[in-house]
Coordinates of C-alpha atoms in Angstrom, one line a residue:
M21 CA 0.0 0.0 0.0
F22 CA 1.1 3.6 -0.6
R23 CA 2.7 5.4 2.3
K24 CA 2.0 8.9 1.0
V25 CA -0.6 10.3 -1.5
L26 CA -0.8 13.8 -2.9
I27 CA -4.2 15.3 -3.7
A28 CA -4.1 17.5 -6.8
N29 CA -7.1 19.4 -5.8
R30 CA -8.6 21.8 -3.2
G31 CA -11.8 22.4 -1.2
A32 CA -14.4 19.9 -0.1
I33 CA -13.1 17.0 -2.3
A34 CA -9.5 17.4 -0.9
C35 CA -10.9 17.2 2.6
R36 CA -13.0 14.2 1.6
I37 CA -10.0 12.3 0.2
L38 CA -7.9 13.1 3.2
R39 CA -10.5 11.5 5.4
T40 CA -10.2 8.2 3.6
L41 CA -6.4 8.3 3.5
K42 CA -6.3 8.9 7.2
K43 CA -8.6 5.9 7.7
M44 CA -6.3 3.8 5.6
G45 CA -3.2 4.9 7.5
I46 CA -1.8 6.8 4.5
A47 CA -0.2 10.2 4.8
G48 CA -2.0 12.9 2.8
V49 CA -0.2 15.7 1.0
A50 CA -2.2 18.9 0.1
V51 CA -1.3 21.4 -2.5
Y52 CA -2.6 24.9 -2.3
S53 CA -2.6 28.3 -4.0
E54 CA -2.0 31.6 -2.2
A55 CA -5.8 32.1 -2.0
D56 CA -6.2 28.8 -0.2
R57 CA -3.5 29.1 2.3
H58 CA -6.0 29.1 5.2
S59 CA -8.3 26.4 3.7
L60 CA -9.3 23.4 5.8
H61 CA -7.7 20.9 3.4
V62 CA -4.3 22.6 4.1
A63 CA -4.8 22.4 7.9
Q64 CA -6.0 18.7 7.8
A65 CA -3.2 17.4 5.6
D66 CA -0.1 15.7 6.9
E67 CA 2.0 17.9 4.6
A68 CA 1.1 21.0 2.5
V69 CA 2.9 22.5 -0.4
A70 CA 2.3 26.0 -1.9
I71 CA 2.1 25.8 -5.7
G72 CA 1.5 29.3 -6.8
P73 CA -0.8 32.3 -7.1
A74 CA -4.6 32.2 -7.0
P75 CA -5.4 31.7 -10.7
A76 CA -5.9 28.0 -11.4
A77 CA -3.7 28.1 -14.5
Q78 CA -0.8 29.1 -12.3
S79 CA -1.5 26.6 -9.5
Y80 CA -4.0 23.8 -9.6
L81 CA -3.7 23.3 -13.4
D82 CA 0.1 23.6 -13.5
I83 CA 1.3 20.0 -14.1
E84 CA 4.9 20.8 -13.5
K85 CA 4.3 22.3 -10.1
I86 CA 2.1 19.4 -8.9
L87 CA 4.6 16.8 -10.1
D88 CA 7.4 18.8 -8.4
A89 CA 5.4 18.8 -5.1
A90 CA 4.9 15.1 -5.3
R91 CA 8.6 14.5 -5.9
R92 CA 9.6 16.8 -3.1
T93 CA 7.4 15.2 -0.5
G94 CA 8.0 11.6 -1.7
A95 CA 4.3 11.0 -2.6
E96 CA 3.9 7.7 -4.4
A97 CA 0.5 8.4 -5.9
I98 CA -1.7 11.4 -6.9
H99 CA -5.4 11.5 -6.5
P100 CA -6.9 14.2 -8.8
G101 CA -10.3 14.5 -7.2
Y102 CA -12.8 16.0 -9.6
G103 CA -12.4 19.1 -11.8
F104 CA -9.0 20.7 -12.6
L105 CA -6.7 17.9 -14.0
S106 CA -9.0 14.9 -13.1
E107 CA -9.8 14.1 -16.7
N108 CA -6.6 15.3 -18.3
A109 CA -5.0 12.3 -20.1
G110 CA -1.8 14.1 -20.5
F111 CA -1.5 14.6 -16.8
A112 CA -2.1 10.9 -16.1
E113 CA 0.6 10.0 -18.6
R114 CA 3.1 12.5 -17.0
C115 CA 2.4 10.9 -13.6
E116 CA 3.1 7.4 -14.8
A117 CA 6.2 8.6 -16.7
A118 CA 7.5 10.1 -13.4
G119 CA 6.9 6.8 -11.6
I120 CA 3.9 8.2 -9.6
A121 CA 0.7 6.2 -9.6
F122 CA -2.3 8.1 -11.0
I123 CA -5.4 7.2 -9.0
G124 CA -7.9 7.1 -11.8
P125 CA -8.6 5.7 -15.2
M126 CA -6.0 5.0 -17.9
P127 CA -5.1 7.9 -20.2
E128 CA -6.5 6.0 -23.3
Q129 CA -9.8 5.5 -21.5
M130 CA -10.0 9.2 -20.7
R131 CA -9.5 9.9 -24.4
A132 CA -12.0 7.3 -25.5
F133 CA -14.8 8.8 -23.4
G134 CA -13.5 12.3 -23.1
L135 CA -14.9 13.4 -26.4
K136 CA -18.7 12.8 -26.5
H137 CA -18.8 11.9 -30.2
T138 CA -16.3 9.0 -29.7
A139 CA -18.1 7.9 -26.6
R140 CA -21.4 7.7 -28.7
E141 CA -19.6 5.5 -31.2
L142 CA -18.5 3.1 -28.4
A143 CA -22.0 3.1 -26.9
G144 CA -23.5 2.3 -30.3
V145 CA -21.2 -0.7 -30.8
Q146 CA -22.2 -2.0 -27.4
G147 CA -25.9 -1.6 -28.2
V148 CA -26.5 1.0 -25.5
P149 CA -29.7 2.9 -26.4
M150 CA -29.0 6.4 -27.9
L151 CA -31.1 9.4 -28.9
P152 CA -31.2 10.1 -32.6
G153 CA -28.2 12.3 -33.3
T154 CA -25.1 12.9 -35.4
D155 CA -21.4 12.5 -35.5
L156 CA -19.3 15.7 -35.6
L157 CA -20.8 18.4 -37.8
P158 CA -18.3 20.2 -40.0
S159 CA -20.4 23.4 -40.4
A160 CA -23.6 25.2 -39.5
E161 CA -25.1 24.1 -42.8
D162 CA -24.5 20.4 -41.9
A163 CA -26.1 21.0 -38.5
L164 CA -29.2 22.6 -40.1
A165 CA -29.6 19.6 -42.5
A166 CA -29.1 17.1 -39.7
A167 CA -31.7 18.9 -37.5
E168 CA -34.3 18.6 -40.2
R169 CA -33.7 14.8 -40.3
V170 CA -33.7 14.4 -36.5
G171 CA -36.5 16.9 -35.9
Y172 CA -36.7 19.9 -33.6
P173 CA -36.1 20.7 -30.8
V174 CA -32.5 19.5 -30.8
I175 CA -29.6 20.1 -28.4
L176 CA -26.3 21.2 -29.8
K177 CA -23.3 20.0 -27.9
S178 CA -19.6 20.6 -27.8
T179 CA -17.8 17.2 -28.0
A180 CA -15.4 18.2 -25.1
G181 CA -16.1 19.4 -21.6
G182 CA -18.9 19.0 -19.1
G183 CA -20.7 20.8 -16.3
G184 CA -23.3 22.1 -18.9
I185 CA -20.8 24.2 -20.7
G186 CA -21.1 24.1 -24.5
M187 CA -24.8 23.1 -24.7
R188 CA -27.6 25.0 -26.5
V189 CA -31.2 23.9 -27.0
C190 CA -32.4 25.0 -30.4
R191 CA -36.1 25.0 -31.4
G192 CA -35.8 26.2 -34.9
A193 CA -33.4 26.8 -37.8
E194 CA -32.6 30.4 -37.0
E195 CA -31.7 29.6 -33.4
L196 CA -29.5 26.7 -34.5
A197 CA -27.6 28.7 -37.1
E198 CA -26.8 31.3 -34.4
A199 CA -25.9 28.7 -31.7
Y200 CA -23.4 26.6 -33.8
A201 CA -20.5 29.1 -33.7
V202 CA -21.2 29.8 -30.0
V203 CA -21.0 26.2 -28.9
D204 CA -18.0 25.5 -31.1
R205 CA -16.2 28.5 -29.5
L206 CA -17.1 27.5 -26.0
G207 CA -15.7 24.1 -26.5
K208 CA -12.4 25.5 -27.8
A209 CA -12.2 28.2 -25.2
N210 CA -13.0 26.1 -22.1
F211 CA -11.6 22.7 -23.0
G212 CA -9.1 23.3 -25.9
Q213 CA -11.2 21.1 -28.2
S214 CA -13.6 22.2 -31.0
G215 CA -16.2 20.0 -32.5
V216 CA -20.0 20.0 -32.4
Y217 CA -22.7 17.4 -32.7
L218 CA -26.4 17.4 -32.0
E219 CA -29.1 15.1 -30.5
R220 CA -32.9 15.2 -30.3
F221 CA -33.9 17.1 -27.3
V222 CA -36.3 15.5 -24.9
E223 CA -38.5 18.1 -23.1
Q224 CA -39.6 16.1 -20.1
A225 CA -36.4 14.2 -19.4
R226 CA -34.7 13.1 -16.2
H227 CA -30.9 12.8 -15.7
V228 CA -30.0 9.4 -14.3
E229 CA -26.4 8.1 -14.1
V230 CA -24.7 4.8 -13.1
Q231 CA -21.7 4.6 -10.8
I232 CA -19.3 1.9 -12.1
F233 CA -15.9 0.7 -10.9
G234 CA -13.4 -1.3 -12.9
D235 CA -10.2 -3.2 -12.2
G236 CA -8.6 -2.4 -15.5
K237 CA -8.6 -6.1 -16.4
G238 CA -12.1 -6.4 -17.8
E239 CA -14.1 -6.8 -14.6
I240 CA -16.7 -4.1 -13.9
I241 CA -19.3 -3.6 -11.2
A242 CA -22.2 -1.2 -11.0
L243 CA -22.7 0.4 -7.6
G244 CA -26.2 1.7 -8.4
E245 CA -27.8 4.7 -10.1
R246 CA -28.3 8.3 -9.1
D247 CA -31.0 10.8 -10.1
C248 CA -29.4 14.2 -10.8
S249 CA -32.4 15.9 -12.5
A250 CA -32.5 18.9 -10.1
Q251 CA -30.3 21.1 -12.3
R252 CA -29.9 24.8 -12.9
R253 CA -28.4 25.8 -16.3
N254 CA -27.2 22.1 -16.7
Q255 CA -25.4 22.2 -13.4
K256 CA -26.5 19.7 -10.8
V257 CA -27.9 21.1 -7.5
I258 CA -29.5 18.0 -5.8
E259 CA -28.7 14.3 -6.3
E260 CA -30.2 11.2 -4.9
T261 CA -30.1 7.4 -5.0
P262 CA -31.9 5.2 -5.9
A263 CA -33.7 7.1 -8.7
P264 CA -37.4 7.4 -7.8
G265 CA -39.9 5.5 -9.9
L266 CA -37.6 3.2 -11.8
R267 CA -39.2 -0.2 -12.5
P268 CA -36.9 -3.1 -11.4
E269 CA -36.4 -4.4 -14.9
V270 CA -35.5 -1.0 -16.2
R271 CA -33.0 -0.5 -13.4
E272 CA -31.4 -3.9 -14.3
K273 CA -31.1 -2.9 -18.0
L274 CA -29.7 0.5 -17.1
L275 CA -26.9 -1.0 -14.9
A276 CA -26.2 -3.7 -17.5
S277 CA -25.7 -1.0 -20.2
A278 CA -23.3 0.9 -18.1
V279 CA -21.3 -2.2 -17.2
A280 CA -21.2 -3.2 -20.9
L281 CA -19.7 0.1 -21.8
G282 CA -17.1 -0.1 -19.1
K283 CA -16.1 -3.6 -20.2
A284 CA -15.7 -2.4 -23.8
V285 CA -12.5 -0.6 -22.8
S286 CA -11.6 -2.7 -19.7
Y287 CA -12.3 0.4 -17.6
R288 CA -10.1 1.1 -14.6
S289 CA -11.1 2.9 -11.3
A290 CA -14.3 4.9 -10.7
G291 CA -16.4 6.3 -13.5
T292 CA -20.0 7.4 -14.2
V293 CA -22.2 6.6 -17.2
E294 CA -24.8 9.2 -17.7
F295 CA -28.2 8.7 -19.3
L296 CA -31.3 10.7 -20.3
F297 CA -34.4 9.0 -18.8
D298 CA -38.0 9.3 -19.9
G299 CA -40.1 8.8 -16.8
V300 CA -43.2 8.3 -18.8
T301 CA -42.0 5.6 -21.2
Q302 CA -39.2 4.3 -18.9
E303 CA -36.8 4.5 -21.8
F304 CA -33.2 5.6 -21.3
F305 CA -30.6 7.0 -23.7
F306 CA -26.8 7.3 -23.4
L307 CA -25.4 10.8 -22.8
E308 CA -21.8 10.6 -21.8
V309 CA -19.1 9.0 -19.5
N310 CA -17.3 10.9 -16.8
T311 CA -13.9 9.4 -16.2
R312 CA -13.5 10.6 -12.7
L313 CA -14.9 10.6 -9.2
Q314 CA -18.2 12.5 -9.3
V315 CA -19.2 15.3 -6.9
E316 CA -22.3 13.2 -5.9
H317 CA -20.4 10.0 -5.2
G318 CA -21.3 10.3 -1.5
V319 CA -24.9 9.3 -1.9
T320 CA -23.8 6.0 -3.5
E321 CA -21.5 5.4 -0.6
E322 CA -24.3 6.1 1.9
V323 CA -26.6 3.4 0.4
T324 CA -24.0 0.8 -0.4
G325 CA -21.6 1.3 2.6
I326 CA -18.7 1.2 0.1
D327 CA -16.0 3.9 0.2
I328 CA -15.4 4.6 -3.4
V329 CA -12.2 6.6 -2.7
E330 CA -10.7 3.7 -0.9
L331 CA -11.5 1.4 -3.8
M332 CA -9.7 3.9 -6.1
V333 CA -6.6 4.0 -3.9
R334 CA -6.5 0.2 -3.5
Q335 CA -6.9 -0.4 -7.2
A336 CA -4.0 2.1 -8.0
A337 CA -1.8 0.3 -5.4
G338 CA -2.5 -3.1 -6.8
E339 CA -4.3 -4.3 -3.7
L340 CA -7.9 -4.2 -4.8
G341 CA -8.7 -8.0 -5.0
P342 CA -11.5 -9.5 -7.1
L343 CA -14.4 -7.2 -7.8
A344 CA -16.7 -10.2 -7.6
G345 CA -15.9 -10.2 -3.8
I346 CA -17.5 -6.8 -3.3
A347 CA -21.1 -7.2 -2.2
V348 CA -23.3 -4.4 -3.6
N349 CA -26.4 -4.4 -1.4
P350 CA -28.1 -1.0 -1.5
R351 CA -30.2 0.0 1.5
G352 CA -32.4 2.9 2.0
H353 CA -32.2 6.3 0.3
S354 CA -29.7 9.1 0.2
I355 CA -29.9 12.7 -0.9
Q356 CA -27.2 15.3 -1.4
V357 CA -27.5 19.1 -1.9
R358 CA -24.8 21.4 -3.1
L359 CA -24.4 24.5 -1.0
Y360 CA -23.0 27.3 -3.2
A361 CA -21.8 30.8 -2.5
E362 CA -24.2 32.5 -4.9
D363 CA -27.2 34.8 -4.8
P364 CA -30.4 33.2 -6.0
A365 CA -32.1 36.7 -6.1
K366 CA -29.5 37.9 -8.6
N367 CA -29.6 35.0 -11.1
F368 CA -27.3 33.0 -8.9
Q369 CA -24.4 35.4 -9.2
P370 CA -21.4 34.1 -7.3
S371 CA -20.5 35.8 -4.1
S372 CA -17.3 36.1 -2.1
G373 CA -16.3 37.5 1.3
L374 CA -15.8 36.5 4.9
L375 CA -18.0 33.8 6.4
S376 CA -18.8 35.3 9.8
R377 CA -20.6 32.2 11.1
V378 CA -20.7 28.6 9.8
V379 CA -22.9 26.0 11.5
L380 CA -22.8 22.5 10.0
P381 CA -25.7 20.1 10.4
A382 CA -25.6 16.9 12.4
T383 CA -25.2 14.7 9.3
R384 CA -22.5 14.0 6.7
C385 CA -21.3 17.3 5.4
E386 CA -18.2 17.6 3.2
T387 CA -16.9 21.2 3.3
W388 CA -13.7 23.2 3.2
V389 CA -15.0 26.2 5.1
E390 CA -15.5 27.2 8.8
T391 CA -16.3 30.3 10.7
G392 CA -13.8 33.0 9.5
T393 CA -13.0 31.4 6.1
E394 CA -12.5 33.9 3.3
V395 CA -14.3 32.8 0.2
T396 CA -12.5 34.1 -2.8
P397 CA -13.8 34.7 -6.4
F398 CA -11.2 32.4 -8.0
Y399 CA -12.8 29.0 -7.9
D400 CA -16.0 27.0 -8.1
P401 CA -18.5 28.6 -5.6
M402 CA -19.4 25.3 -3.9
L403 CA -18.9 25.6 -0.1
A404 CA -20.3 22.3 1.1
K405 CA -22.2 19.1 0.2
I406 CA -24.8 18.1 2.7
I407 CA -25.7 14.4 2.6
V408 CA -28.4 12.5 4.4
H409 CA -29.5 8.8 4.5
G410 CA -32.9 7.4 5.4
A411 CA -34.7 4.1 5.3
T412 CA -37.1 5.6 2.7
R413 CA -37.1 8.5 0.4
A414 CA -39.6 10.3 2.5
E415 CA -37.4 9.9 5.6
A416 CA -34.4 11.1 3.6
V417 CA -36.2 14.3 2.4
S418 CA -37.4 14.9 6.0
K419 CA -33.8 14.6 7.3
M420 CA -32.5 16.9 4.6
R421 CA -35.1 19.6 5.5
M422 CA -33.9 19.3 9.1
A423 CA -30.3 19.4 8.1
L424 CA -30.8 22.6 6.1
E425 CA -32.7 24.3 9.0
E426 CA -29.7 23.4 11.3
S427 CA -27.2 24.9 8.9
A428 CA -25.9 28.5 8.7
F429 CA -23.4 30.1 6.4
D430 CA -23.5 33.7 7.3
G431 CA -21.6 36.7 6.1
I432 CA -22.1 36.2 2.3
E433 CA -24.9 35.3 0.0
T434 CA -25.5 31.5 -0.4
N435 CA -28.3 29.3 -1.9
L436 CA -29.2 27.9 1.5
S437 CA -32.7 29.5 1.6
Y438 CA -33.2 28.4 -2.0
L439 CA -32.4 24.7 -1.1
R440 CA -34.7 24.9 1.8
Q441 CA -37.6 26.0 -0.4
V442 CA -36.9 23.4 -3.0
C443 CA -36.9 20.6 -0.4
D444 CA -40.1 22.0 1.0
D445 CA -41.8 22.0 -2.5
G446 CA -44.4 19.4 -3.1
K447 CA -43.1 18.4 -6.6
F448 CA -39.7 17.7 -5.2
R449 CA -41.1 15.7 -2.2
S450 CA -43.1 13.5 -4.5
G451 CA -40.0 12.5 -6.6
G452 CA -39.5 12.0 -10.3
I453 CA -38.8 15.6 -11.2
T454 CA -37.4 16.4 -14.6
T455 CA -34.4 18.5 -15.6
A456 CA -36.8 21.3 -16.4
Y457 CA -38.1 21.5 -12.8
L458 CA -35.8 24.2 -11.4
K459 CA -36.4 26.4 -14.5
T460 CA -40.0 26.9 -13.3
F461 CA -39.4 26.7 -9.6
D462 CA -40.8 29.9 -7.9
Y463 CA -38.2 31.0 -5.4
H464 CA -39.4 33.5 -2.8
L465 CA -36.6 35.8 -1.5
E466 CA -37.1 36.4 2.2
A467 CA -34.9 39.4 2.7
V468 CA -34.6 43.1 2.9
E469 CA -32.5 44.4 0.0
V470 CA -30.3 47.5 0.7
L471 CA -30.8 49.9 -2.3
E472 CA -29.0 52.8 -0.6
P473 CA -27.1 52.4 2.7
G474 CA -27.6 55.9 4.1
T475 CA -25.0 57.4 6.5
Q476 CA -23.7 54.8 9.0
T477 CA -26.7 52.6 9.1
T478 CA -26.0 49.7 11.5
V479 CA -27.7 46.6 12.9
Q480 CA -28.2 47.0 16.7
D481 CA -29.7 45.0 19.5
Y482 CA -30.4 45.7 23.2
P483 CA -28.5 46.1 25.4
G484 CA -25.7 45.5 22.8
R485 CA -22.2 44.2 23.3
L486 CA -21.0 44.9 26.8
G487 CA -18.2 43.8 29.0
Y488 CA -15.3 43.6 26.5
W489 CA -13.5 46.9 27.2
H490 CA -10.7 44.9 28.8
V491 CA -9.9 43.3 25.5
G492 CA -10.2 46.4 23.4
V493 CA -13.8 46.0 22.2
P494 CA -15.9 49.1 23.0
P495 CA -19.6 48.8 24.0
S496 CA -22.2 48.8 21.3
G497 CA -25.9 48.9 21.1
P498 CA -28.5 51.6 20.2
M499 CA -27.7 55.2 21.2
D500 CA -31.3 55.8 22.0
W501 CA -32.2 52.7 24.0
L502 CA -35.7 53.8 24.7
A503 CA -36.7 54.5 21.1
F504 CA -35.1 51.3 19.9
R505 CA -37.0 49.2 22.5
L506 CA -40.3 51.0 21.9
A507 CA -40.0 50.3 18.1
N508 CA -39.5 46.6 18.9
R509 CA -42.5 46.6 21.2
L510 CA -44.7 48.2 18.6
V511 CA -44.2 45.3 16.2
G512 CA -44.5 42.6 18.9
N513 CA -40.8 41.9 19.3
A514 CA -38.8 41.4 22.4
D515 CA -36.8 44.4 23.5
G516 CA -33.5 42.9 22.4
D517 CA -34.4 41.8 18.8
A518 CA -32.1 43.1 16.2
G519 CA -33.2 46.2 14.2
L520 CA -31.6 49.1 12.3
E521 CA -30.1 52.3 13.6
C522 CA -30.0 55.1 11.0
T523 CA -27.7 58.1 11.5
I524 CA -28.3 61.6 9.9
T525 CA -29.4 60.2 6.6
G526 CA -31.4 56.9 6.3
P527 CA -31.2 54.0 3.9
S528 CA -33.5 52.9 1.1
L529 CA -34.8 49.3 1.5
R530 CA -36.8 46.9 -0.6
F531 CA -38.8 44.3 1.2
H532 CA -38.9 41.1 -0.7
K533 CA -41.4 39.6 1.8
A534 CA -44.4 41.3 3.4
A535 CA -43.5 42.6 6.8
V536 CA -44.7 44.8 9.7
I537 CA -42.3 47.6 10.7
A538 CA -42.2 50.5 13.1
L539 CA -40.2 53.7 12.9
A540 CA -39.0 55.5 16.1
G541 CA -36.5 58.2 17.1
A542 CA -35.7 61.1 14.8
D543 CA -37.9 62.0 11.9
M544 CA -36.2 61.1 8.5
G545 CA -39.2 61.9 6.3
A546 CA -39.7 58.2 5.5
T547 CA -41.9 57.1 2.6
L548 CA -43.2 53.7 1.6
N549 CA -43.7 53.4 -2.1
G550 CA -43.8 57.2 -2.2
A551 CA -46.4 57.6 0.6
P552 CA -45.4 59.1 4.0
V553 CA -44.8 56.6 6.8
P554 CA -46.0 57.6 10.3
R555 CA -43.6 57.1 13.3
W556 CA -44.4 55.4 16.6
Q557 CA -46.9 52.9 15.2
A558 CA -46.9 49.5 13.4
V559 CA -47.1 49.7 9.6
D560 CA -47.9 46.9 7.2
V561 CA -45.3 46.6 4.3
P562 CA -46.5 44.7 1.2
E563 CA -44.1 42.4 -0.6
G564 CA -41.8 44.3 -3.0
A565 CA -42.4 47.7 -1.3
V566 CA -39.6 50.2 -1.0
L567 CA -39.0 52.2 2.2
R568 CA -37.0 55.4 1.7
M569 CA -35.6 57.4 4.5
G570 CA -34.1 60.8 4.0
A571 CA -32.2 63.3 6.1
V572 CA -33.1 64.1 9.7
Q573 CA -35.9 66.7 10.0
G574 CA -35.9 68.6 13.2
A575 CA -34.4 67.3 16.5
G576 CA -32.3 64.2 16.9
A577 CA -29.7 62.4 14.9
R578 CA -30.8 58.8 14.9
A579 CA -33.9 56.9 13.8
Y580 CA -34.8 53.2 14.3
V581 CA -36.4 50.6 12.1
A582 CA -37.9 47.5 13.8
V583 CA -39.2 44.6 11.7
R584 CA -41.6 42.0 13.2
G585 CA -39.5 38.9 14.0
G586 CA -36.3 40.9 14.1
L587 CA -33.4 40.8 11.7
D588 CA -31.7 37.4 11.1
V589 CA -28.1 38.2 11.7
P590 CA -25.6 36.1 13.7
E591 CA -24.4 36.8 17.2
Y592 CA -20.8 37.9 17.7
L593 CA -19.4 38.2 21.3
G594 CA -22.9 37.8 22.6
S595 CA -24.6 40.5 20.5
R596 CA -26.0 41.1 17.0
A597 CA -24.9 44.7 17.1

């Protein structure tokens, strides 16, 4: 067995791999960029090596630096995780040439499945069901002719890449003619490989994939299927296993098709065969093969009890043993959600900044962050994967809803509230959603948006932060304690609930959820949707309304805004001020 393994990755997957290495008694070596020097995977590793500045091209994608780190630390193997160099056949070859085991598939297998059009050819030879489609299309004119034969709508795809990049659904000739050059350019820009083909587009489709594992000698096992239909812009958000609503005979054929495709190339290590599934007809069609560990592998581990990372390490070390001896007996149901640093209210725009409070749920949670972590804009915005297991799907959904309620990732915008609402939605709870589900999901933002901050507008509570002068932290809290407390009482809050203190000039706020507010203290000439707002009384605020507070009129310098239920901000040193 290896004594030392280097992880050529970062974040949650690096921490996940380190956990298995520790269990196996293997030393783990982390590599990190300047932006990740305080990341958890660096702290948890037995050794850590800096490999360059924040941009991935100068650190996590720099093959020379990673190989040099392996040589310097005496690492005998490299696990690439997912993303970055995980499906780079050239990197796998360089590892082998340097006498370092690559924990993953063979380079030729990556090449065979890495381009979708060649993967389709392999699938066709093995008799795996496929959607009507084409080989590579030399020009937009060829694409237009092919679409007429296949029938609209069609989906135009780049032959290289993944993660939804390089895909366009086209419902007519004009749309297809415009999309051809875009998809070709995306493939070349993001993956260094041009080439476009098309397939018939299924409107009400589900995304179902099969986890396979091969010994590189022709033996392949299937570890079950996963439903990954909860997608946003072709990016998975929620995954689960087993896939809801599959008839036993269909599941058997699905797994058999994936195994046949793996055997065709004597596949080595972990891989995933992805299919499009029609829940009405129970037909499935080949999509692609991912020659790496998937983000969602954890749900398969939960229902099978098999550590897929451990299998990968043992296979690379030549200590796997016969695959026939691995019993695959799925039990129960597992669901995973991806917690992202992104703002659902702003079209899922990535966010960055300091996480002022992180509270992890009492379930499996793979993350790289903790309270005080600085989330930078340089990498994928995923902060954590929350994974639950239940005896039934209903139990797993219930556990996930509880886990999300327990969680907190404060300080920056995340999709936590979005995930909570999805898991509360009846369509999701019933199972069998399609890939179009999240496109029509009606997300309700429960927040107050700051349009204009005003002059020194702060969150305060009562009595504030006291008793820390001896360590250099001055007292805080509302300047006018009485006005602040009266505002809270007017809306039915406790005296100490968090509210806003406005100084000299007030803010402009949009309420994305109906609320009840009270204004107290100085008069700032407040208006609600243009109408004057009285002070010292409770006022109903409709959803979408804008509260504007101007400059102080008359005596006083500070005004207070209390909202029924208080403001949801984390405590720090015993106060929300």
